[in-house]
Each structure stands twice: as structure tokens, then as C-alpha cells.
Amino acid sequence: MTKITWLGHASWLIETDNHKILLDPFLTDNPSATKQVDDFQDCTHLLISHGHFDHIADAPAIVSQSDATVIGIFEITQWFSEKHGATKTVGMNIGGEVHLPFGSVKMTPALHSNSLPDGSPSGLAAGFLLTIQDQRIYFACDTAFFGDMAYYASSVDVAVLPIGDLFTMGIQDSVDAIKFIKPKKVLPTHYNTWPPIEVDPDLWAQRVREDTAAEPVVLSVNESIQLS
Ligand code: NI
Ligand code: MN
């Protein structure tokens, strides 16, 4: 059983029978999140797409409170080991795949900037393709639309795409991305946290239904979908 829960903004929890994987934890200063750092002391893995505050703000605290392995681009995992005492890290780079106890993680390209809060080298922004049991789950993370999504994430079971515009794809580009990727299910992320990225997820879902064969799934904060 694999369960995916939206924690608000671009933060996600992926649970398997034995693992709790947090993607881009941003909780404390996240106006849409209700969970807190303390709720994730049993986190086993942290996936970090890039170093912007709305993806990384609570990650150092979670690393120090849990036994979690940090997975990210090499520069970012180095920052966690050198500046935040992370003892378990998996540094990787775009196009690489690693096999971990819960499944495999492939680092995919993202068309986005990157930086770390203290100005340390941050490498490139990235996305993740997870394969857990027989399910393929694509987290595009912060990105513009790019045609190579069709190569990396073709026909995935679940695609999680940003729709909030301004910093990432908006509704139109995300619908175009869905046409390229052809996922079975698609979930929106990175929207409505603050006024500049306000969009109507029901309008997005309607567009997805009209223009693509994918099933849109709009979750509320802390709501989950279960994969077989
Ligand atoms: Ni960003
Ligand atoms: Mn962001």
C-alpha cells in the first residue's frame, strides 16, 4: 500500500508499509499547512527538490529530530551534512536513479532557478520520479513545462504538477504537460498558498477532464490518495 498526502503548498508525504517519505517540507511558515515538524519524528526519508525556502524551510529541523536520509542534488545534500549535521544523505544529479529500501528515485530535470538560504552552492533545481512497488509517481516539483517531461515521466500512474503560475507552470501549461505525459491520475500542487499564486483548482480539473484522458484529483490539505 502506498499513500500520498498533500500537506499544503508543495509539501507531500508518501507513506509505504515501512517508510515515511517527506517531499519538500514547508510547514511552520506555510499558511496552508496544519502539520508541524513534531508530527514527523518518524520520517525515514526526505526528498528535497531545490533550496528555495518554500521547499526546505523545515527540513533541517526534521533532519535533527528524526533519523531521516536526505535525498537531493549533490550540492544540497552536502549542505545538509556540513551545515545541519545530516549523517545519512544520498547526493545525486539530474538523470541519475538510486535504489532505496522503499523503491527507486530518479532525479528529473526541472526548469527553475535554485539557491540555498545562506548562499551556499545549490546546484540545479530538480524533480523526482519514484517507483514504489509497481507504481510510478512523478513529482515535477517547481518547474516550467518542458517537452522532455514526456520522456522522463511517460504514462506514469500519478503525476503531481504545479499549477499556481508566476513561479511555475500555470493551468494552461500544466494541461499541455498532461497531454505530453499522459498520466493516469494528476494532482495539482504549488497553488493558493499566497495571493500571487491563487488559481481555481476546479477550473484546472475541468480543463484536464475536457482536454486530456487523465483523471484530475484535487486534494484538500491533509487529504490522501491511496495507490494499490
Ligand atoms: Ni522554487
Ligand atoms: Mn516554490
Coordinates of N, CA and C and ligand atoms in Angstrom, one line a residue:
M1 N 0.8 -1.2 0.0 CA 0.0 0.0 0.0 C 0.9 1.3 0.0
T2 N 0.6 2.2 -0.9 CA 1.3 3.5 -0.9 C 0.2 4.6 -0.8
K3 N 0.5 5.5 0.0 CA -0.5 6.6 0.3 C 0.3 7.9 0.1
I4 N -0.4 8.9 -0.6 CA 0.2 10.2 -0.9 C -0.7 11.2 -0.3
T5 N -0.1 12.1 0.6 CA -0.9 13.1 1.3 C -0.3 14.5 0.9
W6 N -1.2 15.4 0.6 CA -0.8 16.8 0.4 C -0.8 17.5 1.7
L7 N 0.4 18.1 2.1 CA 0.5 18.8 3.3 C 0.3 20.3 3.2
G8 N 0.0 20.8 2.0 CA -0.2 22.2 1.7 C 1.0 22.7 0.9
H9 N 0.8 23.7 0.1 CA 1.8 24.3 -0.8 C 2.4 23.2 -1.7
A10 N 3.7 23.0 -1.6 CA 4.4 21.9 -2.4 C 4.9 20.8 -1.5
S11 N 4.4 20.7 -0.3 CA 4.9 19.6 0.6 C 4.0 18.4 0.5
W12 N 4.6 17.2 0.4 CA 3.9 16.0 0.3 C 4.5 14.9 1.2
L13 N 3.6 14.0 1.7 CA 4.0 12.9 2.4 C 3.7 11.6 1.6
I14 N 4.7 10.8 1.5 CA 4.5 9.5 0.8 C 4.7 8.4 1.8
E15 N 3.7 7.6 2.0 CA 3.8 6.5 3.0 C 3.7 5.2 2.4
T16 N 4.6 4.3 2.7 CA 4.6 2.9 2.3 C 4.4 2.1 3.6
D17 N 4.4 0.7 3.4 CA 4.2 -0.1 4.6 C 5.2 0.2 5.7
N18 N 6.4 0.5 5.3 CA 7.5 0.6 6.3 C 8.2 2.0 6.3
H19 N 7.8 2.9 5.4 CA 8.6 4.1 5.2 C 7.7 5.3 5.2
K20 N 8.2 6.4 5.7 CA 7.6 7.7 5.6 C 8.5 8.7 4.9
I21 N 8.1 9.1 3.7 CA 9.0 10.0 2.9 C 8.3 11.4 2.8
L22 N 9.1 12.4 3.2 CA 8.6 13.7 3.1 C 9.2 14.4 1.9
L23 N 8.4 15.1 1.0 CA 9.0 15.8 -0.1 C 8.8 17.3 0.2
D24 N 9.9 18.0 0.2 CA 9.9 19.5 0.3 C 9.1 20.0 1.5
P25 N 9.5 19.6 2.7 CA 8.7 20.0 3.9 C 8.8 21.5 4.2
F26 N 7.6 22.2 4.2 CA 7.5 23.6 4.4 C 6.2 23.7 5.3
L27 N 6.4 23.8 6.6 CA 5.2 23.7 7.5 C 5.0 24.9 8.4
T28 N 6.0 25.3 9.1 CA 5.9 26.3 10.2 C 5.4 27.6 9.6
D29 N 6.0 28.1 8.6 CA 5.6 29.4 8.0 C 4.7 29.3 6.8
N30 N 4.1 28.1 6.6 CA 3.3 27.8 5.4 C 1.8 28.1 5.8
P31 N 1.2 29.1 5.2 CA -0.1 29.5 5.6 C -1.2 28.4 5.4
S32 N -0.9 27.4 4.5 CA -1.9 26.4 4.2 C -1.6 25.1 4.9
A33 N -0.5 25.0 5.6 CA -0.2 23.7 6.3 C -0.7 23.7 7.8
T34 N -1.2 22.6 8.2 CA -1.6 22.5 9.6 C -0.7 21.5 10.4
K35 N 0.1 20.7 9.7 CA 1.0 19.7 10.4 C 2.3 20.5 10.8
Q36 N 2.9 20.0 11.8 CA 4.2 20.6 12.3 C 5.3 19.7 12.3
V37 N 6.5 20.2 12.5 CA 7.8 19.5 12.4 C 7.6 18.2 13.4
D38 N 7.1 18.5 14.6 CA 7.0 17.4 15.6 C 6.2 16.2 15.1
D39 N 5.3 16.4 14.1 CA 4.5 15.3 13.6 C 5.3 14.3 12.7
F40 N 6.6 14.7 12.5 CA 7.3 13.8 11.5 C 8.6 13.3 12.1
Q41 N 8.6 13.0 13.4 CA 9.8 12.4 14.1 C 10.1 11.0 13.5
D42 N 9.1 10.4 12.9 CA 9.3 9.1 12.4 C 9.5 9.1 10.9
C43 N 9.8 10.3 10.4 CA 10.2 10.4 8.9 C 11.4 9.6 8.6
T44 N 11.4 8.7 7.6 CA 12.5 7.9 7.2 C 13.4 8.5 6.1
H45 N 12.7 9.3 5.2 CA 13.4 9.8 4.0 C 12.9 11.2 3.7
L46 N 13.8 12.1 3.3 CA 13.4 13.5 2.9 C 13.9 13.6 1.5
L47 N 13.0 14.0 0.6 CA 13.3 14.3 -0.8 C 13.3 15.9 -0.9
I48 N 14.4 16.4 -1.4 CA 14.5 17.9 -1.5 C 14.7 18.2 -3.0
S49 N 13.7 18.9 -3.5 CA 13.8 19.3 -5.0 C 14.7 20.4 -5.3
H50 N 14.7 21.4 -4.4 CA 15.6 22.6 -4.5 C 15.6 23.3 -3.2
G51 N 16.5 24.4 -3.2 CA 16.7 25.1 -1.9 C 15.9 26.3 -1.6
H52 N 14.9 26.6 -2.4 CA 14.1 27.8 -2.0 C 13.3 27.5 -0.7
F53 N 13.1 28.6 0.0 CA 12.6 28.5 1.4 C 11.2 27.7 1.5
D54 N 10.4 27.9 0.4 CA 9.1 27.2 0.5 C 9.2 25.7 0.2
H55 N 10.4 25.2 0.2 CA 10.6 23.7 -0.1 C 11.5 23.1 1.0
I56 N 12.3 24.0 1.7 CA 13.4 23.5 2.5 C 13.3 24.0 4.0
A57 N 12.4 25.0 4.2 CA 12.4 25.7 5.5 C 12.4 24.8 6.7
D58 N 11.6 23.7 6.7 CA 11.6 22.9 7.9 C 12.4 21.6 7.8
A59 N 13.1 21.5 6.7 CA 13.9 20.3 6.5 C 15.0 20.1 7.5
P60 N 15.8 21.2 7.9 CA 16.9 21.0 8.9 C 16.3 20.5 10.2
A61 N 15.2 21.1 10.6 CA 14.6 20.6 11.9 C 14.2 19.2 11.9
I62 N 13.6 18.8 10.8 CA 13.2 17.4 10.7 C 14.4 16.4 10.6
V63 N 15.4 16.9 10.0 CA 16.7 16.0 10.0 C 17.2 15.9 11.4
S64 N 17.2 16.9 12.2 CA 17.7 16.8 13.5 C 16.8 16.0 14.5
Q65 N 15.5 16.0 14.2 CA 14.6 15.3 15.1 C 14.3 13.9 14.7
S66 N 14.7 13.5 13.5 CA 14.4 12.2 13.0 C 15.7 11.5 12.6
D67 N 15.6 10.3 12.0 CA 16.7 9.5 11.6 C 16.7 9.5 10.0
A68 N 16.1 10.6 9.5 CA 15.8 10.5 8.0 C 17.0 10.7 7.1
T69 N 17.0 9.9 6.0 CA 18.0 10.1 5.0 C 17.6 11.2 4.1
V70 N 18.5 12.1 3.8 CA 18.2 13.2 2.9 C 18.6 12.9 1.5
I71 N 17.7 13.0 0.5 CA 18.0 12.7 -0.9 C 17.8 14.0 -1.7
G72 N 18.8 14.4 -2.4 CA 18.7 15.6 -3.2 C 19.9 15.7 -4.1
I73 N 19.9 16.8 -4.8 CA 21.1 17.1 -5.7 C 22.3 17.2 -4.8
F74 N 23.5 16.8 -5.3 CA 24.7 16.7 -4.5 C 25.0 17.9 -3.7
E75 N 24.9 19.1 -4.3 CA 25.2 20.3 -3.5 C 24.3 20.5 -2.3
I76 N 23.0 20.1 -2.5 CA 22.1 20.3 -1.4 C 22.3 19.3 -0.3
T77 N 22.6 18.0 -0.6 CA 22.9 17.0 0.4 C 24.2 17.4 1.2
Q78 N 25.1 18.0 0.4 CA 26.4 18.4 1.1 C 26.1 19.5 2.1
W79 N 25.2 20.4 1.8 CA 24.7 21.5 2.7 C 24.1 20.9 3.9
F80 N 23.3 19.9 3.8 CA 22.7 19.2 4.9 C 23.7 18.5 5.8
S81 N 24.7 17.9 5.2 CA 25.8 17.3 6.0 C 26.7 18.3 6.7
E82 N 27.1 19.3 6.0 CA 28.1 20.3 6.5 C 27.4 21.3 7.4
K83 N 26.2 21.7 7.1 CA 25.6 22.8 7.9 C 24.6 22.4 8.9
H84 N 24.0 21.2 8.7 CA 22.9 20.7 9.5 C 23.0 19.3 10.1
G85 N 24.3 18.9 10.1 CA 24.6 17.6 10.8 C 23.9 16.4 10.3
A86 N 23.5 16.4 9.0 CA 22.8 15.2 8.5 C 23.9 14.1 8.4
T87 N 23.6 12.9 8.9 CA 24.5 11.8 8.8 C 24.2 10.8 7.7
K88 N 22.9 10.9 7.2 CA 22.6 9.9 6.2 C 22.1 10.8 5.0
T89 N 22.9 10.8 3.9 CA 22.5 11.5 2.7 C 22.7 10.7 1.5
V90 N 21.9 11.0 0.5 CA 22.1 10.4 -0.9 C 22.2 11.6 -1.8
G91 N 23.4 11.9 -2.2 CA 23.6 13.0 -3.2 C 23.5 12.4 -4.6
M92 N 22.8 13.1 -5.4 CA 22.6 12.6 -6.8 C 22.6 13.7 -7.8
N93 N 22.3 13.5 -9.0 CA 22.3 14.5 -10.0 C 21.2 14.2 -11.1
I94 N 20.9 15.2 -11.9 CA 19.8 15.0 -12.9 C 20.1 13.8 -13.8
G95 N 19.1 13.0 -13.9 CA 19.2 11.8 -14.8 C 19.6 10.5 -14.1
G96 N 20.1 10.7 -12.8 CA 20.5 9.5 -12.0 C 19.4 8.9 -11.3
E97 N 19.5 7.6 -11.1 CA 18.5 6.9 -10.3 C 19.2 6.1 -9.2
V98 N 18.5 6.0 -8.1 CA 19.1 5.3 -6.9 C 18.0 4.3 -6.4
H99 N 18.4 3.2 -6.0 CA 17.5 2.2 -5.4 C 17.6 2.2 -3.9
L100 N 16.5 2.5 -3.3 CA 16.4 2.7 -1.8 C 15.5 1.6 -1.2
P101 N 15.4 1.5 0.1 CA 14.6 0.4 0.7 C 13.1 0.5 0.3
F102 N 12.6 1.7 0.0 CA 11.2 1.8 -0.3 C 10.9 1.7 -1.8
G103 N 11.9 1.8 -2.6 CA 11.7 1.9 -4.1 C 12.8 2.6 -4.7
S104 N 12.6 3.1 -5.9 CA 13.7 3.8 -6.6 C 13.3 5.3 -6.8
V105 N 14.4 6.1 -6.9 CA 14.2 7.5 -7.1 C 15.1 7.9 -8.2
K106 N 14.4 8.5 -9.2 CA 15.2 9.1 -10.4 C 15.1 10.6 -10.3
M107 N 16.2 11.3 -10.4 CA 16.2 12.7 -10.4 C 15.9 13.2 -11.8
T108 N 14.8 14.0 -11.9 CA 14.5 14.5 -13.3 C 14.8 16.0 -13.4
P109 N 14.9 16.5 -14.6 CA 15.2 17.9 -14.8 C 14.0 18.8 -14.3
A110 N 14.3 20.0 -13.9 CA 13.2 21.0 -13.7 C 13.8 22.3 -14.3
L111 N 12.8 23.0 -14.9 CA 13.2 24.3 -15.4 C 12.9 25.4 -14.4
H112 N 13.8 25.7 -13.6 CA 13.6 26.6 -12.4 C 14.9 27.0 -11.9
S113 N 14.9 28.1 -11.1 CA 16.2 28.6 -10.5 C 16.4 27.8 -9.2
N114 N 17.6 28.0 -8.6 CA 17.9 27.3 -7.3 C 18.8 28.2 -6.5
S115 N 18.6 28.2 -5.2 CA 19.5 28.8 -4.3 C 19.3 28.2 -2.9
L116 N 20.2 28.4 -2.0 CA 20.1 28.0 -0.6 C 20.0 29.2 0.3
P117 N 19.3 29.1 1.5 CA 19.1 30.3 2.3 C 20.4 31.1 2.6
D118 N 21.5 30.4 2.8 CA 22.7 31.1 3.2 C 23.7 31.4 2.0
G119 N 23.2 31.2 0.8 CA 24.0 31.5 -0.3 C 25.0 30.4 -0.7
S120 N 25.0 29.2 0.0 CA 25.9 28.1 -0.4 C 25.5 27.6 -1.8
P121 N 26.5 27.0 -2.4 CA 26.2 26.4 -3.8 C 25.0 25.4 -3.7
S122 N 24.1 25.6 -4.7 CA 22.9 24.8 -4.6 C 22.7 23.8 -5.7
G123 N 23.5 23.9 -6.8 CA 23.3 23.0 -7.9 C 22.0 23.4 -8.7
L124 N 21.4 22.5 -9.3 CA 20.2 22.7 -10.1 C 19.0 22.3 -9.4
A125 N 17.9 23.0 -9.7 CA 16.5 22.5 -9.3 C 16.2 21.2 -10.0
A126 N 15.4 20.4 -9.3 CA 15.1 19.0 -9.8 C 13.7 18.6 -9.5
G127 N 13.3 17.5 -10.2 CA 12.0 16.9 -9.8 C 12.4 15.4 -9.5
F128 N 11.4 14.6 -9.2 CA 11.6 13.2 -8.9 C 10.6 12.3 -9.5
L129 N 11.1 11.2 -10.0 CA 10.2 10.1 -10.5 C 10.5 8.9 -9.5
L130 N 9.4 8.6 -8.8 CA 9.5 7.5 -7.8 C 8.9 6.2 -8.4
T131 N 9.5 5.1 -8.2 CA 8.9 3.8 -8.5 C 8.8 3.0 -7.2
I132 N 7.6 2.8 -6.7 CA 7.3 2.2 -5.5 C 6.4 1.0 -5.8
Q133 N 6.9 -0.2 -5.5 CA 6.2 -1.4 -6.0 C 6.0 -1.3 -7.5
D134 N 4.8 -1.4 -8.0 CA 4.6 -1.3 -9.4 C 4.1 0.1 -9.8
Q135 N 4.1 1.0 -8.9 CA 3.5 2.4 -9.2 C 4.6 3.4 -9.5
R136 N 4.4 4.1 -10.6 CA 5.3 5.2 -10.9 C 4.7 6.6 -10.6
I137 N 5.4 7.4 -9.8 CA 4.8 8.6 -9.4 C 5.8 9.7 -9.7
Y138 N 5.3 10.7 -10.5 CA 6.2 11.8 -11.0 C 5.9 13.1 -10.2
F139 N 6.8 13.6 -9.5 CA 6.7 14.9 -8.9 C 7.5 15.9 -9.7
A140 N 6.9 16.7 -10.5 CA 7.6 17.6 -11.4 C 8.3 18.7 -10.5
C141 N 7.8 19.0 -9.4 CA 8.3 20.0 -8.4 C 8.2 21.3 -9.1
D142 N 9.0 22.3 -8.7 CA 8.9 23.7 -9.2 C 9.5 23.6 -10.6
T143 N 8.7 23.9 -11.6 CA 9.2 23.9 -13.0 C 8.3 24.5 -14.0
A144 N 8.8 25.0 -15.1 CA 8.1 25.3 -16.2 C 7.8 24.0 -17.0
F145 N 6.9 24.1 -17.9 CA 6.7 23.0 -18.8 C 7.9 22.8 -19.8
F146 N 8.3 21.6 -20.0 CA 9.3 21.3 -21.0 C 9.0 20.0 -21.6
G147 N 9.3 19.8 -22.9 CA 8.9 18.7 -23.7 C 9.5 17.4 -23.2
D148 N 10.7 17.4 -22.6 CA 11.3 16.2 -22.1 C 10.6 15.5 -20.9
M149 N 9.6 16.2 -20.4 CA 8.7 15.5 -19.4 C 8.1 14.2 -20.0
A150 N 7.8 14.3 -21.3 CA 7.2 13.1 -22.0 C 8.2 11.9 -22.0
Y151 N 9.5 12.2 -21.9 CA 10.5 11.2 -21.9 C 10.6 10.6 -20.5
Y152 N 10.8 11.5 -19.5 CA 11.1 11.1 -18.1 C 9.9 10.5 -17.5
A153 N 8.7 11.0 -17.8 CA 7.5 10.6 -17.0 C 6.4 10.0 -17.8
S154 N 6.7 9.4 -18.9 CA 5.7 8.9 -19.8 C 4.7 7.9 -19.2
S155 N 3.4 8.2 -19.2 CA 2.4 7.3 -18.8 C 2.5 6.9 -17.3
V156 N 3.0 7.8 -16.5 CA 3.1 7.4 -15.1 C 1.7 7.2 -14.5
D157 N 1.6 6.5 -13.4 CA 0.4 6.3 -12.7 C -0.1 7.5 -12.1
V158 N 0.8 8.3 -11.5 CA 0.4 9.6 -10.9 C 1.4 10.7 -11.2
A159 N 0.9 11.8 -11.7 CA 1.8 13.0 -11.9 C 1.3 14.1 -10.9
V160 N 2.3 14.7 -10.3 CA 2.0 15.8 -9.4 C 2.6 17.1 -10.0
L161 N 1.7 18.0 -10.5 CA 2.2 19.1 -11.3 C 1.8 20.5 -10.6
P162 N 2.7 21.4 -10.7 CA 2.4 22.8 -10.2 C 1.4 23.4 -11.1
I163 N 0.5 24.2 -10.5 CA -0.5 24.9 -11.3 C -0.6 26.4 -11.0
G164 N 0.2 26.9 -10.0 CA -0.1 28.2 -9.4 C 0.4 29.4 -10.3
D165 N 1.2 29.1 -11.3 CA 1.7 30.1 -12.2 C 2.7 31.0 -11.5
L166 N 3.2 32.1 -12.1 CA 4.1 33.1 -11.6 C 5.5 32.5 -11.4
F167 N 5.6 31.5 -10.5 CA 6.9 30.8 -10.3 C 7.1 29.5 -11.0
T168 N 6.0 28.9 -11.5 CA 6.0 27.6 -12.1 C 4.9 27.6 -13.2
M169 N 4.7 26.4 -13.8 CA 3.6 26.3 -14.7 C 2.3 26.8 -14.1
G170 N 1.4 27.4 -15.0 CA 0.1 27.7 -14.6 C -0.9 26.6 -15.2
I171 N -2.2 27.0 -15.2 CA -3.2 26.0 -15.6 C -3.0 25.5 -17.1
Q172 N -2.8 26.5 -18.0 CA -2.7 26.1 -19.4 C -1.5 25.2 -19.6
D173 N -0.3 25.7 -19.1 CA 0.9 24.9 -19.4 C 0.8 23.5 -18.7
S174 N 0.1 23.4 -17.5 CA 0.0 22.2 -16.9 C -0.9 21.2 -17.7
V175 N -1.9 21.7 -18.3 CA -2.8 20.9 -19.2 C -1.9 20.4 -20.4
D176 N -1.1 21.3 -20.9 CA -0.2 20.9 -22.0 C 0.8 19.8 -21.6
A177 N 1.3 20.0 -20.4 CA 2.2 19.0 -19.8 C 1.5 17.6 -19.7
I178 N 0.2 17.6 -19.3 CA -0.5 16.4 -19.1 C -0.7 15.7 -20.5
K179 N -0.9 16.5 -21.5 CA -1.0 15.9 -22.8 C 0.3 15.2 -23.2
F180 N 1.4 15.7 -22.8 CA 2.7 15.1 -23.2 C 2.9 13.9 -22.3
I181 N 2.6 14.0 -21.0 CA 3.0 12.9 -20.1 C 2.0 11.7 -20.2
K182 N 0.7 12.1 -20.3 CA -0.3 11.1 -20.3 C -0.4 10.3 -19.0
P183 N -0.4 10.9 -17.9 CA -0.5 10.2 -16.6 C -1.9 9.6 -16.5
K184 N -2.1 8.6 -15.6 CA -3.4 8.1 -15.3 C -4.2 9.1 -14.4
K185 N -3.5 9.5 -13.3 CA -4.1 10.5 -12.4 C -3.1 11.7 -12.3
V186 N -3.7 12.8 -12.1 CA -2.8 14.0 -12.0 C -3.3 14.9 -10.8
L187 N -2.4 15.3 -10.0 CA -2.7 16.1 -8.8 C -2.0 17.5 -8.9
P188 N -2.8 18.5 -8.5 CA -2.2 19.9 -8.5 C -1.4 20.2 -7.3
T189 N -0.4 21.0 -7.4 CA 0.4 21.4 -6.3 C 0.9 22.9 -6.5
H190 N 1.5 23.5 -5.5 CA 2.1 24.8 -5.6 C 1.1 25.9 -6.0
Y191 N 0.0 26.0 -5.3 CA -1.0 27.0 -5.6 C -1.8 27.4 -4.4
N192 N -2.4 28.6 -4.4 CA -3.2 29.1 -3.4 C -2.6 29.3 -2.0
T193 N -1.3 29.2 -1.9 CA -0.7 29.4 -0.6 C -0.7 30.9 -0.2
W194 N -0.5 31.7 -1.3 CA -0.4 33.2 -1.1 C -1.2 33.8 -2.3
P195 N -1.6 35.0 -2.2 CA -2.4 35.6 -3.4 C -1.7 35.5 -4.7
P196 N -0.4 35.7 -4.8 CA 0.3 35.7 -6.2 C 0.1 34.4 -6.9
I197 N -0.1 33.3 -6.2 CA -0.3 32.0 -6.9 C -1.7 31.4 -6.7
E198 N -2.7 32.4 -6.6 CA -4.0 31.9 -6.5 C -4.6 31.5 -7.8
V199 N -5.1 30.3 -7.9 CA -5.8 29.8 -9.1 C -7.0 28.9 -8.6
D200 N -7.9 28.7 -9.5 CA -9.1 27.9 -9.1 C -8.8 26.4 -9.5
P201 N -8.6 25.5 -8.6 CA -8.3 24.1 -8.9 C -9.4 23.4 -9.6
D202 N -10.7 23.9 -9.3 CA -11.8 23.2 -10.0 C -11.8 23.6 -11.5
L203 N -11.4 24.8 -11.8 CA -11.3 25.2 -13.2 C -10.2 24.4 -13.9
W204 N -9.1 24.2 -13.2 CA -8.0 23.3 -13.7 C -8.5 21.9 -13.9
A205 N -9.2 21.4 -13.0 CA -9.7 20.0 -13.1 C -10.7 19.8 -14.3
Q206 N -11.5 20.9 -14.5 CA -12.4 20.9 -15.6 C -11.7 20.8 -16.9
R207 N -10.6 21.7 -17.0 CA -9.8 21.7 -18.2 C -9.1 20.4 -18.5
V208 N -8.6 19.7 -17.4 CA -8.0 18.4 -17.5 C -8.9 17.4 -18.1
R209 N -10.2 17.4 -17.5 CA -11.2 16.5 -18.0 C -11.6 16.7 -19.4
E210 N -11.7 18.0 -19.8 CA -12.1 18.3 -21.2 C -11.0 18.0 -22.2
D211 N -9.7 18.3 -21.9 CA -8.7 18.3 -22.9 C -7.7 17.1 -22.8
T212 N -7.8 16.2 -21.8 CA -6.9 15.1 -21.6 C -7.6 13.9 -21.2
A213 N -6.9 12.8 -21.2 CA -7.5 11.5 -20.7 C -7.2 11.2 -19.3
A214 N -6.5 12.1 -18.6 CA -6.1 11.9 -17.2 C -7.2 12.2 -16.3
E215 N -7.2 11.6 -15.1 CA -8.2 11.8 -14.1 C -7.6 12.9 -13.1
P216 N -8.1 14.1 -13.0 CA -7.6 15.1 -12.1 C -8.1 14.7 -10.6
V217 N -7.2 14.8 -9.7 CA -7.6 14.6 -8.3 C -7.1 15.8 -7.5
V218 N -8.1 16.6 -7.1 CA -7.8 17.8 -6.3 C -8.0 17.5 -4.8
L219 N -6.9 17.4 -4.1 CA -6.9 17.1 -2.7 C -7.0 18.3 -1.8
S220 N -7.7 18.2 -0.7 CA -7.6 19.3 0.3 C -6.3 19.0 1.1
V221 N -5.9 20.0 1.9 CA -4.7 19.9 2.8 C -5.0 18.7 3.7
N222 N -4.0 17.9 3.9 CA -4.0 16.7 4.7 C -4.9 15.5 4.2
E223 N -5.4 15.7 3.0 CA -6.1 14.6 2.3 C -5.2 13.7 1.5
S224 N -5.5 12.4 1.4 CA -4.6 11.5 0.7 C -5.3 10.8 -0.4
I225 N -4.5 10.2 -1.3 CA -5.0 9.2 -2.2 C -4.1 7.9 -1.9
Q226 N -4.8 6.8 -2.1 CA -4.1 5.5 -1.9 C -3.9 4.9 -3.3
L227 N -2.7 4.4 -3.4 CA -2.4 3.6 -4.7 C -2.4 2.2 -4.3
S228 N -2.6 1.3 -5.2 CA -2.8 -0.1 -4.9 C -1.5 -0.6 -4.2
Ligands
NI1 NI 11.2 27.4 -6.2
MN2 MN 8.4 27.0 -4.8

